[in-house]
XYZ file of C-alpha atoms in Angstrom:
713
model
C 37.744 -84.250 -7.487
C 34.110 -84.870 -6.866
C 31.489 -85.947 -9.690
C 28.468 -84.928 -7.632
C 26.575 -82.312 -9.755
C 26.078 -80.081 -6.809
C 29.401 -79.393 -6.256
C 30.333 -78.968 -10.135
C 27.292 -76.240 -10.291
C 29.134 -74.584 -7.421
C 32.653 -74.512 -8.649
C 31.355 -73.152 -12.009
C 29.421 -70.452 -10.053
C 32.742 -69.328 -8.900
C 34.892 -69.671 -11.791
C 32.289 -67.071 -13.266
C 32.101 -64.636 -10.540
C 33.926 -61.295 -11.549
C 34.242 -58.078 -9.861
C 32.661 -56.960 -6.324
C 35.749 -56.281 -4.541
C 34.707 -53.941 -2.260
C 31.835 -55.994 -1.015
C 33.940 -59.154 -0.732
C 36.862 -57.463 1.336
C 34.214 -56.017 3.891
C 32.551 -59.693 4.420
C 35.967 -61.115 4.341
C 37.027 -58.566 7.470
C 33.705 -59.418 9.174
C 34.472 -63.161 8.673
C 37.854 -62.503 10.376
C 36.966 -60.221 13.124
C 34.420 -62.816 14.565
C 32.014 -60.748 15.914
C 28.269 -60.767 15.569
C 26.999 -58.529 12.117
C 24.023 -57.906 9.348
C 25.408 -57.508 6.475
C 22.335 -55.976 3.956
C 22.571 -56.371 0.297
C 19.955 -54.465 -2.119
C 19.669 -53.323 -5.406
C 17.350 -53.717 -8.025
C 16.310 -57.343 -9.988
C 19.251 -58.818 -11.844
C 22.277 -56.530 -10.441
C 23.838 -59.596 -8.922
C 22.757 -59.990 -5.309
C 21.991 -63.887 -5.605
C 25.303 -64.270 -7.023
C 27.056 -62.278 -4.180
C 25.485 -64.196 -1.810
C 26.238 -67.674 -3.391
C 30.046 -66.020 -3.026
C 29.954 -64.944 0.676
C 28.902 -68.749 1.423
C 32.224 -70.122 -0.499
C 34.247 -67.334 1.717
C 32.659 -68.710 4.606
C 32.973 -72.462 4.183
C 36.993 -71.689 3.105
C 37.345 -69.898 6.606
C 35.555 -73.090 8.119
C 32.489 -71.732 9.234
C 28.970 -73.214 8.764
C 26.595 -71.151 5.954
C 23.142 -71.914 5.643
C 21.432 -70.380 2.684
C 17.566 -69.619 2.608
C 15.136 -68.064 0.128
C 12.908 -66.007 1.738
C 9.836 -67.197 -0.460
C 10.224 -70.436 0.599
C 10.451 -70.153 4.489
C 7.122 -71.205 5.994
C 7.945 -70.622 9.414
C 11.699 -69.216 10.960
C 10.750 -71.059 13.818
C 10.876 -74.048 12.000
C 14.001 -72.891 10.421
C 15.618 -72.315 13.676
C 14.933 -75.958 14.821
C 15.687 -77.807 11.558
C 18.052 -76.052 9.847
C 19.689 -73.425 11.418
C 22.460 -74.848 13.779
C 22.990 -72.833 17.147
C 26.428 -72.481 16.587
C 28.696 -69.241 17.726
C 30.315 -69.065 14.409
C 27.384 -69.215 12.199
C 26.863 -67.490 8.748
C 23.413 -67.164 7.761
C 22.354 -65.831 4.366
C 18.903 -64.839 3.436
C 17.990 -63.898 -0.081
C 14.711 -62.657 -1.822
C 13.997 -60.509 1.215
C 11.950 -58.230 -0.773
C 8.553 -58.045 1.440
C 8.990 -55.059 3.974
C 6.723 -56.505 6.099
C 8.862 -59.810 6.542
C 12.006 -57.917 6.904
C 10.378 -55.490 9.520
C 8.293 -57.702 11.774
C 9.877 -61.300 10.912
C 13.206 -61.120 10.477
C 14.112 -58.110 12.417
C 11.709 -58.896 15.597
C 11.651 -62.705 15.626
C 14.632 -64.241 13.939
C 17.656 -62.100 14.384
C 17.556 -61.619 18.317
C 17.564 -65.046 18.446
C 20.558 -65.949 16.590
C 24.092 -66.836 18.589
C 25.625 -63.206 19.462
C 28.693 -64.116 16.941
C 26.401 -64.900 13.987
C 27.265 -63.135 10.573
C 23.809 -62.583 8.653
C 23.906 -61.657 5.121
C 20.388 -60.325 4.000
C 19.608 -59.300 0.344
C 16.402 -57.185 -0.858
C 15.390 -55.285 -3.808
C 15.179 -52.469 -1.256
C 17.224 -50.752 1.549
C 16.288 -51.847 4.959
C 13.702 -50.450 7.004
C 14.212 -46.946 8.091
C 13.226 -48.447 11.734
C 16.428 -50.601 11.183
C 18.781 -47.845 10.625
C 17.189 -45.312 13.394
C 17.440 -48.116 16.186
C 20.363 -47.361 18.389
C 20.662 -51.509 19.325
C 21.437 -51.559 15.620
C 24.021 -49.344 15.449
C 27.660 -51.116 14.842
C 25.828 -54.352 13.909
C 24.100 -53.129 10.585
C 26.245 -53.064 7.453
C 24.822 -51.659 3.872
C 25.755 -52.688 1.052
C 24.652 -51.496 -1.865
C 24.886 -53.057 -5.208
C 25.450 -50.998 -8.617
C 26.336 -52.089 -12.052
C 29.659 -53.613 -12.782
C 32.578 -51.210 -14.439
C 33.761 -51.803 -17.609
C 36.572 -54.148 -17.048
C 34.698 -56.220 -14.892
C 31.819 -56.327 -17.474
C 34.298 -56.979 -20.160
C 36.018 -59.967 -18.226
C 32.336 -61.347 -17.588
C 31.872 -61.672 -21.251
C 34.946 -63.136 -21.785
C 34.356 -65.849 -19.339
C 30.971 -66.448 -21.077
C 32.670 -66.770 -24.434
C 31.422 -63.731 -26.053
C 34.015 -62.687 -29.035
C 35.754 -59.243 -28.242
C 34.635 -58.152 -31.832
C 30.902 -58.352 -30.308
C 31.455 -57.056 -26.522
C 31.651 -53.703 -27.571
C 27.910 -53.739 -28.546
C 26.956 -55.904 -25.466
C 28.522 -53.398 -22.908
C 26.910 -50.247 -24.952
C 23.459 -51.869 -24.284
C 24.050 -53.475 -20.660
C 25.981 -50.329 -18.960
C 27.348 -53.224 -16.738
C 23.891 -54.680 -15.611
C 25.392 -58.233 -14.713
C 21.926 -60.304 -15.609
C 21.994 -58.201 -18.763
C 25.604 -59.125 -19.312
C 24.602 -62.731 -19.163
C 21.554 -62.565 -21.008
C 23.450 -61.110 -23.873
C 26.141 -63.674 -23.556
C 23.495 -66.479 -23.412
C 22.325 -64.904 -26.842
C 25.665 -64.946 -28.371
C 26.375 -68.685 -27.467
C 23.239 -69.578 -29.443
C 23.991 -67.576 -32.429
C 22.444 -64.360 -31.917
C 23.629 -61.335 -32.263
C 24.551 -59.189 -28.773
C 22.442 -56.081 -27.843
C 23.181 -52.875 -29.732
C 21.353 -49.853 -30.141
C 18.236 -51.554 -30.798
C 18.086 -54.703 -28.131
C 16.004 -57.600 -29.647
C 12.665 -58.168 -27.783
C 13.814 -61.574 -26.412
C 16.299 -59.706 -24.674
C 13.789 -57.088 -23.322
C 11.409 -59.217 -22.244
C 13.492 -61.616 -20.170
C 14.943 -58.421 -18.692
C 11.680 -57.329 -17.765
C 10.768 -60.372 -16.519
C 13.504 -60.347 -13.770
C 14.035 -56.570 -13.159
C 10.252 -55.695 -12.557
C 8.165 -57.289 -10.014
C 4.571 -58.141 -10.575
C 2.422 -54.502 -11.381
C -0.849 -54.365 -9.485
C -2.810 -52.527 -12.220
C -2.557 -52.048 -15.896
C -2.253 -48.065 -15.132
C 0.456 -48.872 -12.912
C 2.255 -50.725 -15.659
C 1.506 -47.588 -17.854
C 2.778 -45.367 -15.041
C 6.235 -47.293 -15.316
C 6.501 -47.117 -19.306
C 5.647 -43.554 -18.788
C 8.484 -42.882 -16.593
C 10.938 -44.545 -19.415
C 9.644 -41.845 -22.086
C 10.731 -38.674 -20.292
C 13.766 -37.638 -18.659
C 12.178 -37.550 -15.057
C 8.981 -37.959 -13.502
C 7.274 -35.705 -11.155
C 3.671 -36.347 -9.816
C 1.858 -33.543 -12.206
C 3.418 -34.896 -14.919
C 2.701 -38.346 -14.401
C -1.167 -37.281 -13.818
C -0.863 -35.641 -17.020
C 0.613 -38.576 -18.648
C -1.826 -41.306 -17.035
C -4.838 -38.800 -17.769
C -5.865 -38.936 -13.885
C -6.717 -36.447 -11.384
C -4.605 -37.854 -8.626
C -1.324 -39.534 -9.455
C -0.140 -39.679 -6.008
C -0.849 -43.857 -5.578
C 1.328 -44.227 -8.870
C 4.184 -41.760 -8.068
C 4.264 -43.240 -4.756
C 4.558 -46.856 -6.288
C 7.229 -45.610 -8.465
C 9.168 -44.347 -5.884
C 9.155 -47.590 -3.957
C 10.567 -49.502 -7.030
C 14.044 -50.849 -6.566
C 14.934 -50.145 -10.373
C 13.850 -46.519 -9.913
C 15.756 -43.703 -8.354
C 15.435 -40.178 -7.499
C 17.128 -37.138 -8.336
C 16.916 -33.215 -8.245
C 14.475 -33.359 -11.042
C 12.201 -36.255 -9.825
C 12.167 -39.666 -10.519
C 13.485 -42.194 -13.088
C 14.245 -45.794 -13.977
C 17.423 -46.941 -13.646
C 18.908 -46.560 -17.389
C 19.077 -50.254 -18.300
C 15.258 -50.226 -17.079
C 14.411 -47.235 -19.100
C 15.876 -48.632 -22.195
C 14.344 -51.920 -21.621
C 11.033 -50.611 -21.281
C 11.341 -48.212 -23.877
C 12.490 -50.730 -26.298
C 9.653 -53.454 -25.394
C 7.048 -50.441 -25.525
C 8.522 -49.570 -29.074
C 7.548 -52.742 -30.595
C 4.626 -53.894 -28.824
C 2.596 -50.630 -28.368
C 4.300 -47.352 -30.786
C 0.778 -45.798 -30.335
C 0.993 -45.781 -26.738
C 4.244 -44.811 -26.752
C 3.449 -41.964 -29.183
C 0.575 -41.070 -26.764
C 2.673 -40.762 -24.229
C 5.149 -38.379 -25.841
C 2.183 -36.355 -27.039
C 1.050 -35.967 -23.343
C 4.448 -34.934 -22.522
C 5.007 -32.326 -24.894
C 1.478 -30.830 -24.246
C 2.585 -30.700 -20.625
C 5.934 -29.134 -21.047
C 4.039 -26.538 -23.185
C 1.501 -25.615 -20.500
C 4.070 -25.573 -17.715
C 6.226 -23.118 -20.253
C 3.147 -21.262 -20.813
C 1.009 -20.768 -17.546
C 4.328 -20.383 -15.110
C 6.736 -17.831 -14.704
C 9.339 -19.381 -12.936
C 12.266 -19.050 -14.993
C 14.417 -21.773 -13.457
C 10.970 -23.898 -13.974
C 11.030 -22.928 -17.572
C 14.673 -23.634 -18.362
C 14.499 -27.139 -16.758
C 11.541 -27.716 -19.054
C 13.347 -27.104 -21.999
C 16.016 -30.032 -21.282
C 12.964 -32.144 -21.089
C 11.275 -30.988 -23.765
C 14.508 -31.560 -26.026
C 15.154 -35.271 -24.551
C 11.586 -36.301 -26.338
C 13.544 -35.681 -29.439
C 16.503 -38.181 -28.352
C 15.979 -40.867 -31.074
C 15.423 -38.399 -34.115
C 18.343 -39.473 -36.392
C 18.645 -35.795 -37.238
C 18.657 -34.019 -33.957
C 19.488 -36.872 -31.882
C 22.947 -37.004 -32.067
C 23.068 -33.224 -31.266
C 21.352 -33.593 -28.034
C 23.725 -36.372 -27.162
C 24.156 -35.202 -23.216
C 20.756 -34.845 -22.774
C 19.571 -38.266 -24.747
C 21.767 -39.822 -22.153
C 19.169 -39.874 -19.743
C 19.890 -39.275 -15.825
C 23.667 -39.450 -16.762
C 23.366 -36.609 -19.078
C 20.717 -34.538 -16.776
C 23.464 -34.776 -14.226
C 26.276 -33.545 -16.093
C 24.209 -30.615 -17.125
C 22.949 -30.265 -13.653
C 26.556 -29.688 -12.646
C 26.802 -26.720 -14.624
C 25.475 -23.405 -13.946
C 24.980 -20.198 -16.038
C 25.722 -16.709 -14.829
C 22.491 -15.111 -13.507
C 23.133 -12.029 -15.592
C 25.607 -10.024 -17.958
C 29.107 -10.451 -16.461
C 31.836 -8.096 -15.851
C 35.053 -7.813 -14.286
C 36.728 -11.369 -13.503
C 34.046 -13.326 -15.235
C 34.607 -10.759 -18.832
C 38.134 -11.822 -18.303
C 37.265 -15.766 -18.452
C 34.877 -15.102 -21.308
C 37.725 -12.968 -23.453
C 40.524 -15.979 -22.660
C 37.979 -18.360 -23.879
C 37.179 -16.263 -27.436
C 41.156 -15.983 -27.677
C 41.851 -19.711 -27.433
C 39.313 -20.199 -30.290
C 38.694 -17.241 -32.697
C 41.795 -15.191 -31.825
C 42.612 -11.705 -30.221
C 40.232 -10.020 -32.047
C 37.360 -11.805 -30.908
C 38.457 -11.451 -27.657
C 38.871 -7.706 -27.819
C 34.946 -8.040 -29.279
C 33.866 -9.606 -26.346
C 35.394 -7.193 -24.650
C 34.034 -4.039 -26.466
C 30.609 -5.256 -26.618
C 30.488 -5.690 -22.998
C 30.367 -1.946 -22.666
C 27.208 -1.756 -25.030
C 23.803 -1.280 -23.289
C 22.605 -3.471 -26.497
C 24.829 -6.382 -25.542
C 24.817 -9.006 -23.065
C 27.251 -11.983 -21.851
C 26.624 -14.893 -20.061
C 29.191 -17.502 -18.708
C 28.719 -21.106 -18.108
C 30.601 -22.448 -14.918
C 31.504 -26.184 -14.104
C 31.008 -27.463 -10.788
C 34.651 -26.266 -9.725
C 33.234 -22.787 -10.228
C 35.349 -21.780 -13.604
C 34.282 -20.706 -16.605
C 33.663 -23.726 -19.125
C 32.109 -21.583 -21.880
C 30.253 -18.354 -22.526
C 27.863 -16.890 -24.900
C 27.214 -12.966 -26.070
C 24.164 -11.506 -27.393
C 23.374 -8.358 -29.291
C 20.052 -6.835 -29.865
C 19.690 -5.027 -33.616
C 17.180 -2.578 -34.009
C 17.491 0.915 -35.657
C 20.529 2.889 -36.673
C 23.731 1.809 -35.143
C 25.304 4.179 -32.545
C 28.510 5.876 -33.758
C 30.643 3.920 -31.540
C 29.367 0.723 -31.892
C 32.210 -1.630 -32.308
C 33.573 -2.712 -35.883
C 32.065 -6.367 -35.896
C 32.204 -8.375 -39.353
C 29.251 -10.147 -37.798
C 27.200 -7.421 -36.790
C 27.783 -5.830 -40.200
C 26.597 -8.647 -41.807
C 23.488 -8.850 -40.028
C 22.870 -5.623 -40.329
C 23.116 -5.586 -44.173
C 20.562 -8.088 -44.707
C 18.166 -6.788 -41.771
C 18.128 -3.466 -43.937
C 17.279 -5.132 -47.046
C 15.162 -8.524 -45.781
C 14.463 -8.032 -42.169
C 11.396 -5.683 -42.475
C 12.213 -4.758 -38.596
C 9.212 -2.149 -37.665
C 9.895 0.424 -34.815
C 10.182 -1.155 -31.346
C 10.974 -4.431 -33.178
C 14.654 -6.230 -32.350
C 16.324 -8.745 -34.200
C 18.956 -10.744 -31.447
C 22.340 -11.988 -32.879
C 24.125 -14.880 -30.872
C 27.242 -13.099 -31.627
C 29.788 -15.574 -29.449
C 29.029 -19.144 -28.391
C 31.737 -21.819 -27.322
C 32.828 -24.366 -24.859
C 36.098 -23.701 -23.458
C 36.891 -27.323 -24.091
C 35.169 -28.580 -27.104
C 34.637 -24.967 -28.902
C 31.214 -25.306 -30.697
C 31.027 -29.463 -30.981
C 28.215 -31.431 -29.238
C 28.805 -31.314 -25.320
C 26.927 -30.583 -22.111
C 28.373 -26.951 -22.370
C 26.894 -26.717 -25.962
C 23.828 -28.324 -24.865
C 23.088 -26.193 -22.074
C 24.226 -22.934 -24.073
C 21.648 -24.124 -26.557
C 18.713 -24.753 -23.767
C 19.248 -21.189 -22.558
C 19.668 -19.583 -25.982
C 15.870 -21.206 -26.336
C 14.865 -19.611 -23.154
C 15.894 -16.156 -24.094
C 14.236 -16.321 -27.547
C 10.915 -17.263 -25.752
C 11.128 -15.645 -22.707
C 13.398 -12.868 -22.318
C 14.329 -10.983 -25.314
C 11.421 -11.729 -27.687
C 12.983 -10.666 -31.013
C 11.323 -10.476 -34.171
C 14.373 -12.617 -35.845
C 17.255 -14.633 -34.462
C 20.265 -14.749 -36.164
C 23.107 -17.703 -34.909
C 26.447 -18.097 -36.615
C 28.309 -21.363 -36.664
C 31.838 -21.986 -37.456
C 31.040 -25.508 -39.185
C 27.544 -24.640 -40.647
C 27.606 -27.908 -42.662
C 27.656 -29.900 -39.637
C 24.644 -27.980 -38.231
C 22.837 -27.716 -40.924
C 20.431 -30.391 -40.684
C 19.761 -29.792 -36.796
C 18.746 -26.051 -37.577
C 16.573 -26.873 -40.609
C 15.142 -29.229 -37.945
C 14.413 -26.376 -35.376
C 13.499 -24.074 -38.565
C 16.523 -22.112 -38.380
C 17.031 -21.416 -42.071
C 20.389 -21.279 -43.930
C 21.219 -17.243 -44.668
C 24.437 -17.222 -47.008
C 24.001 -13.684 -47.320
C 24.732 -12.894 -43.796
C 27.782 -15.066 -43.729
C 30.840 -13.243 -42.341
C 34.744 -13.643 -41.982
C 36.552 -13.123 -39.144
C 39.694 -14.451 -38.058
C 40.277 -15.892 -41.697
C 37.557 -18.118 -40.998
C 34.544 -17.998 -42.421
C 30.945 -18.322 -40.257
C 27.688 -19.431 -41.630
C 24.591 -17.827 -40.686
C 20.851 -19.206 -39.667
C 18.058 -17.282 -39.259
C 14.419 -17.787 -37.803
C 11.943 -15.243 -38.286
C 9.539 -15.438 -34.873
C 6.781 -13.336 -36.653
C 6.398 -15.921 -39.057
C 6.266 -19.001 -36.282
C 5.840 -17.994 -33.337
C 7.163 -19.497 -29.532
C 4.144 -21.829 -29.558
C 3.598 -22.484 -32.866
C 7.430 -23.704 -33.065
C 7.036 -25.846 -29.985
C 4.118 -27.379 -31.365
C 6.036 -27.679 -35.016
C 8.966 -29.783 -33.061
C 6.517 -32.183 -31.339
C 5.340 -33.155 -34.860
C 8.632 -33.386 -35.959
C 9.491 -35.686 -33.127
C 6.883 -38.267 -33.966
C 6.829 -38.059 -37.724
C 8.863 -40.687 -39.795
C 10.346 -37.622 -41.892
C 10.715 -34.939 -39.480
C 10.829 -32.254 -42.977
C 7.507 -33.448 -43.906
C 5.972 -31.570 -41.291
C 6.471 -28.121 -42.436
C 6.216 -25.127 -40.181
C 2.267 -24.056 -39.704
C 1.135 -22.175 -42.399
C -2.162 -20.020 -43.034
C -3.586 -18.863 -46.373
C -2.284 -15.567 -46.212
C 1.163 -14.218 -45.047
C 1.047 -12.421 -41.669
C 0.351 -8.650 -42.549
C 3.242 -6.022 -40.759
C 1.613 -2.836 -39.686
C 3.708 -0.226 -38.759
C 2.860 1.830 -35.536
C 0.468 4.274 -37.093
C -1.618 1.420 -38.789
C -1.885 -0.557 -35.928
C -3.403 2.317 -33.960
C -5.769 3.177 -36.498
C -6.623 -0.470 -37.245
C -7.263 -0.762 -32.844
C -9.335 2.361 -32.999
C -11.757 0.548 -36.163
C -11.510 -2.577 -33.914
C -12.475 -1.004 -31.103
C -15.733 0.414 -32.980
C -16.810 -3.035 -34.154
C -15.730 -4.866 -30.595
C -19.460 -5.753 -29.897
C -21.004 -6.249 -33.263
C -21.242 -9.772 -34.683
C -19.443 -9.092 -37.837
C -17.704 -5.566 -36.608
C -14.200 -7.409 -37.077
C -14.648 -9.471 -40.145
C -12.102 -7.162 -42.048
C -10.168 -5.649 -39.619
C -6.404 -5.759 -40.648
C -5.467 -7.198 -36.942
C -6.872 -10.467 -38.217
C -3.645 -11.211 -39.628
C -1.302 -9.864 -37.558
C 0.982 -11.463 -35.214
C -0.883 -10.290 -32.061
C -3.713 -12.687 -33.230
C -1.323 -15.401 -34.320
C 0.059 -15.673 -30.990
C -3.729 -16.338 -30.055
C -4.966 -18.998 -32.656
C -4.165 -23.261 -32.911
C -1.476 -23.421 -35.148
C -2.585 -23.402 -38.650
C -6.072 -24.159 -37.951
C -7.952 -20.917 -37.486
C -10.800 -19.636 -39.553
C -12.049 -15.954 -39.922
C -14.399 -16.663 -36.489
C -11.511 -18.220 -34.490
C -9.373 -14.804 -35.443
C -11.869 -12.248 -34.586
C -12.570 -14.452 -31.227
C -8.968 -14.026 -30.403
C -8.900 -10.591 -31.622
C -11.580 -9.884 -29.160
C -9.747 -12.042 -26.383
C -6.539 -9.516 -27.023
C -8.573 -6.294 -26.646
C -10.113 -7.401 -23.762
C -7.048 -9.023 -21.995
C -5.546 -5.467 -22.354
C -8.503 -4.038 -21.282
C -8.510 -5.735 -17.943
C -4.468 -4.984 -17.654
C -5.899 -1.187 -17.481
C -8.789 -1.761 -14.914
C -6.326 -3.506 -12.699
C -4.045 -0.619 -12.478
C -5.183 1.754 -10.370
C -3.644 4.900 -12.504
C -5.268 3.642 -15.572
C -8.646 2.608 -14.027
C -10.798 6.000 -14.851
C -9.383 5.493 -18.463
C -10.909 2.000 -18.399
C -13.827 3.221 -17.265
C -14.246 5.550 -20.205
C -13.330 2.439 -22.557
C -15.648 0.447 -20.694
C -18.683 2.162 -21.284
C -17.908 3.327 -24.914
C -16.487 0.530 -26.659
C -16.612 -2.901 -24.341
C -20.492 -2.618 -22.625
C -21.121 0.523 -24.857
C -23.660 3.344 -23.266
C -25.310 4.007 -26.707
C -23.752 7.547 -26.914
C -20.715 9.169 -25.666
C -22.925 11.705 -23.932
C -24.707 8.551 -22.171
C -21.533 7.081 -21.295
C -20.318 10.537 -20.099
C -23.840 10.656 -18.038
C -22.891 7.154 -16.515
C -19.603 7.954 -15.243
C -20.413 11.643 -13.890
C -18.285 13.605 -15.711
C -18.123 16.747 -18.228
C -17.636 15.831 -21.947
C -14.673 17.488 -22.111
C -13.230 15.338 -19.243
C -14.528 12.269 -20.510
C -13.273 12.434 -23.899
C -9.560 13.275 -22.408
C -9.952 9.633 -20.254
C -11.042 8.128 -23.469
C -8.457 9.298 -25.256
C -6.062 8.237 -22.931
C -7.778 4.740 -22.616
C -7.337 4.159 -26.000
C -4.055 5.223 -26.277
C -2.454 2.681 -23.369
C -4.817 -0.091 -25.161
C -3.209 0.621 -28.091
C 0.269 0.510 -26.428
C -0.572 -2.624 -24.828
C -1.510 -4.397 -27.757
C 1.334 -3.011 -29.826
C 3.653 -4.483 -27.245
C 2.120 -7.909 -27.514
C 2.408 -7.607 -31.455
C 6.220 -6.860 -31.188
C 6.639 -9.685 -28.685
C 4.242 -12.135 -30.899
C 2.023 -13.162 -28.090
C 4.822 -15.114 -25.923
C 4.388 -17.521 -23.268
C 2.806 -15.652 -21.030
C -0.292 -15.377 -22.916
C -1.441 -18.782 -22.429
C -2.966 -19.233 -25.972
C -1.303 -21.622 -28.319
C 0.789 -19.964 -30.904
C 0.063 -19.939 -34.886
C 2.683 -19.212 -37.393
C 3.125 -18.548 -40.646
C 5.384 -19.826 -43.540
C 6.412 -22.038 -46.389
C 8.672 -25.031 -45.901
C 11.357 -25.954 -43.082
C 14.468 -23.793 -43.714
C 12.649 -21.646 -46.103
C 13.197 -17.393 -46.045
C 11.192 -15.652 -43.559
C 7.821 -14.668 -45.256
C 6.115 -11.541 -44.475
C 3.859 -8.982 -46.171
C 3.467 -5.478 -46.407
C 0.032 -4.181 -46.609
C -1.065 -2.800 -50.051
């Protein structure tokens, strides 16, 4: 036994070494082979590279080979090291740690040091990034270079490390939940526990966070680079345009490229994201150090997602944005637990990305799979209804498929409006929904309600799961872009569990539409998109996400409820609006000012008479522009243009400008007014919608309250 301190440290370090069996086996094999090789260990800061190199050195010494360890930062000249410390022996084992400067790795080590070593020397290098691409592409290195990327320890090795460090089993679970197998974080948790502190849990202490950040992150070049890193921790994934919005800069390329080069930042299909441990550490540190900046980053991210949803026609991108938007709500005590598959960050997003939804309504074998899932959870009668509804044009069934291509869940949508056809399936849910709509729904001609008749996961039914989360996101996309219903009706087999989450997203409990099927009572929830249109709804959720009490943020309300005009009343109001379009106060008394058409183009809850009049003018001119762009409507547009948009003064003068007989002019004008009215009516029924580009506005009362619309006197 030796009493030298250095030997005691080496012994203690070896006794504390756990895991890394694959890496250890690879190095042992290279030692035994006795041939020259270069092992390149790489991974983020604190992942255990230095510890592994110490272990490699011990393995070399046990094999009787001389091991020399160097710190790259402490090397003044490799020429001096070759002369003074690196022996010229064929069995040499050379270990160089901290090789984080790519220029040193490329120019000095690669070109000057390694070629001068003995042919059978075994070299182990460690750095935060993988070796330069030139190494991997150089034919001379084929067969010599062995890459060993390091990741977190698995749960068994993590628990063993904590046990060896004296962390009691009773508090290990908290440490495991926070550290996620990161060796440095595990060591820090053990250190805090040894000094009487609490192991890091869901809300790690600032002391642990600061220590983690000091080791995991290299010094940032500028404060804006630091903000870029903080910003990446707040969103599910970061793209260059999103980063520009978060930093409020015109060109985010330098900052995005810098993020991509960090060893603690990983890339995926959606963009780049920090390692989950780094994300958690950055988020926790920002939360207590600068909560205002954190809130500002969330606001900017939410605004960016809403713009993407508004301005892009790419349906796939819109659906992906909904997952990003949902991630911002991960901290909510109300909906955070319901979003668990998204809230888990990159790992959760990857699980969602492995699922897919059928591109259209299913039939054949896919329909049989949906019926089978329905039979498992709700019985044979439910399976029969899924099959019967598949034959109806107002119903659509979509399947969710796993990575194996097998159906992992499904949902069925039914559009309700007008009198039901005689051959409609006898469905208790549809009967209950139609009964409520007939008494309270106030649907106008052309408006529909969307009933989510079935939705379930094959394995978890309606419990929180990746399939349930994907169905929720896809249903949201249907509400906002495809079907654009006036009302959405959503049933739950366990309404008490889901009621707080539904209230958060402004789906009100609707006992009057509850129904019983297969001996089980289903609870119904409703959202009226005429009261709170799509963009106003997204804006409301943004406010609730950062509110201490989300239910204190009520749906956007105006002084008066929305006007619900029927088709004839609407057409007359359009004709009146055209007559007053160019007068300063010509739209002051228009019934259209309180319709869904105008509400969908106004800032949520803030529009006064002037703003509403401006929004109405914008809607009329946008519809007229659509007529102008259509070859078959162009003559009708010209009649409208010279009569109402830029009036000639009299109809006779307008006909003269168009060089048309009066009868022909009037025919074109009548057609123009009719087509313009049709376009505006369609927008009224759809509530503006994302394609309109304006921020939405909504009307109504408390969260979760009943829909509030009024008929004109």
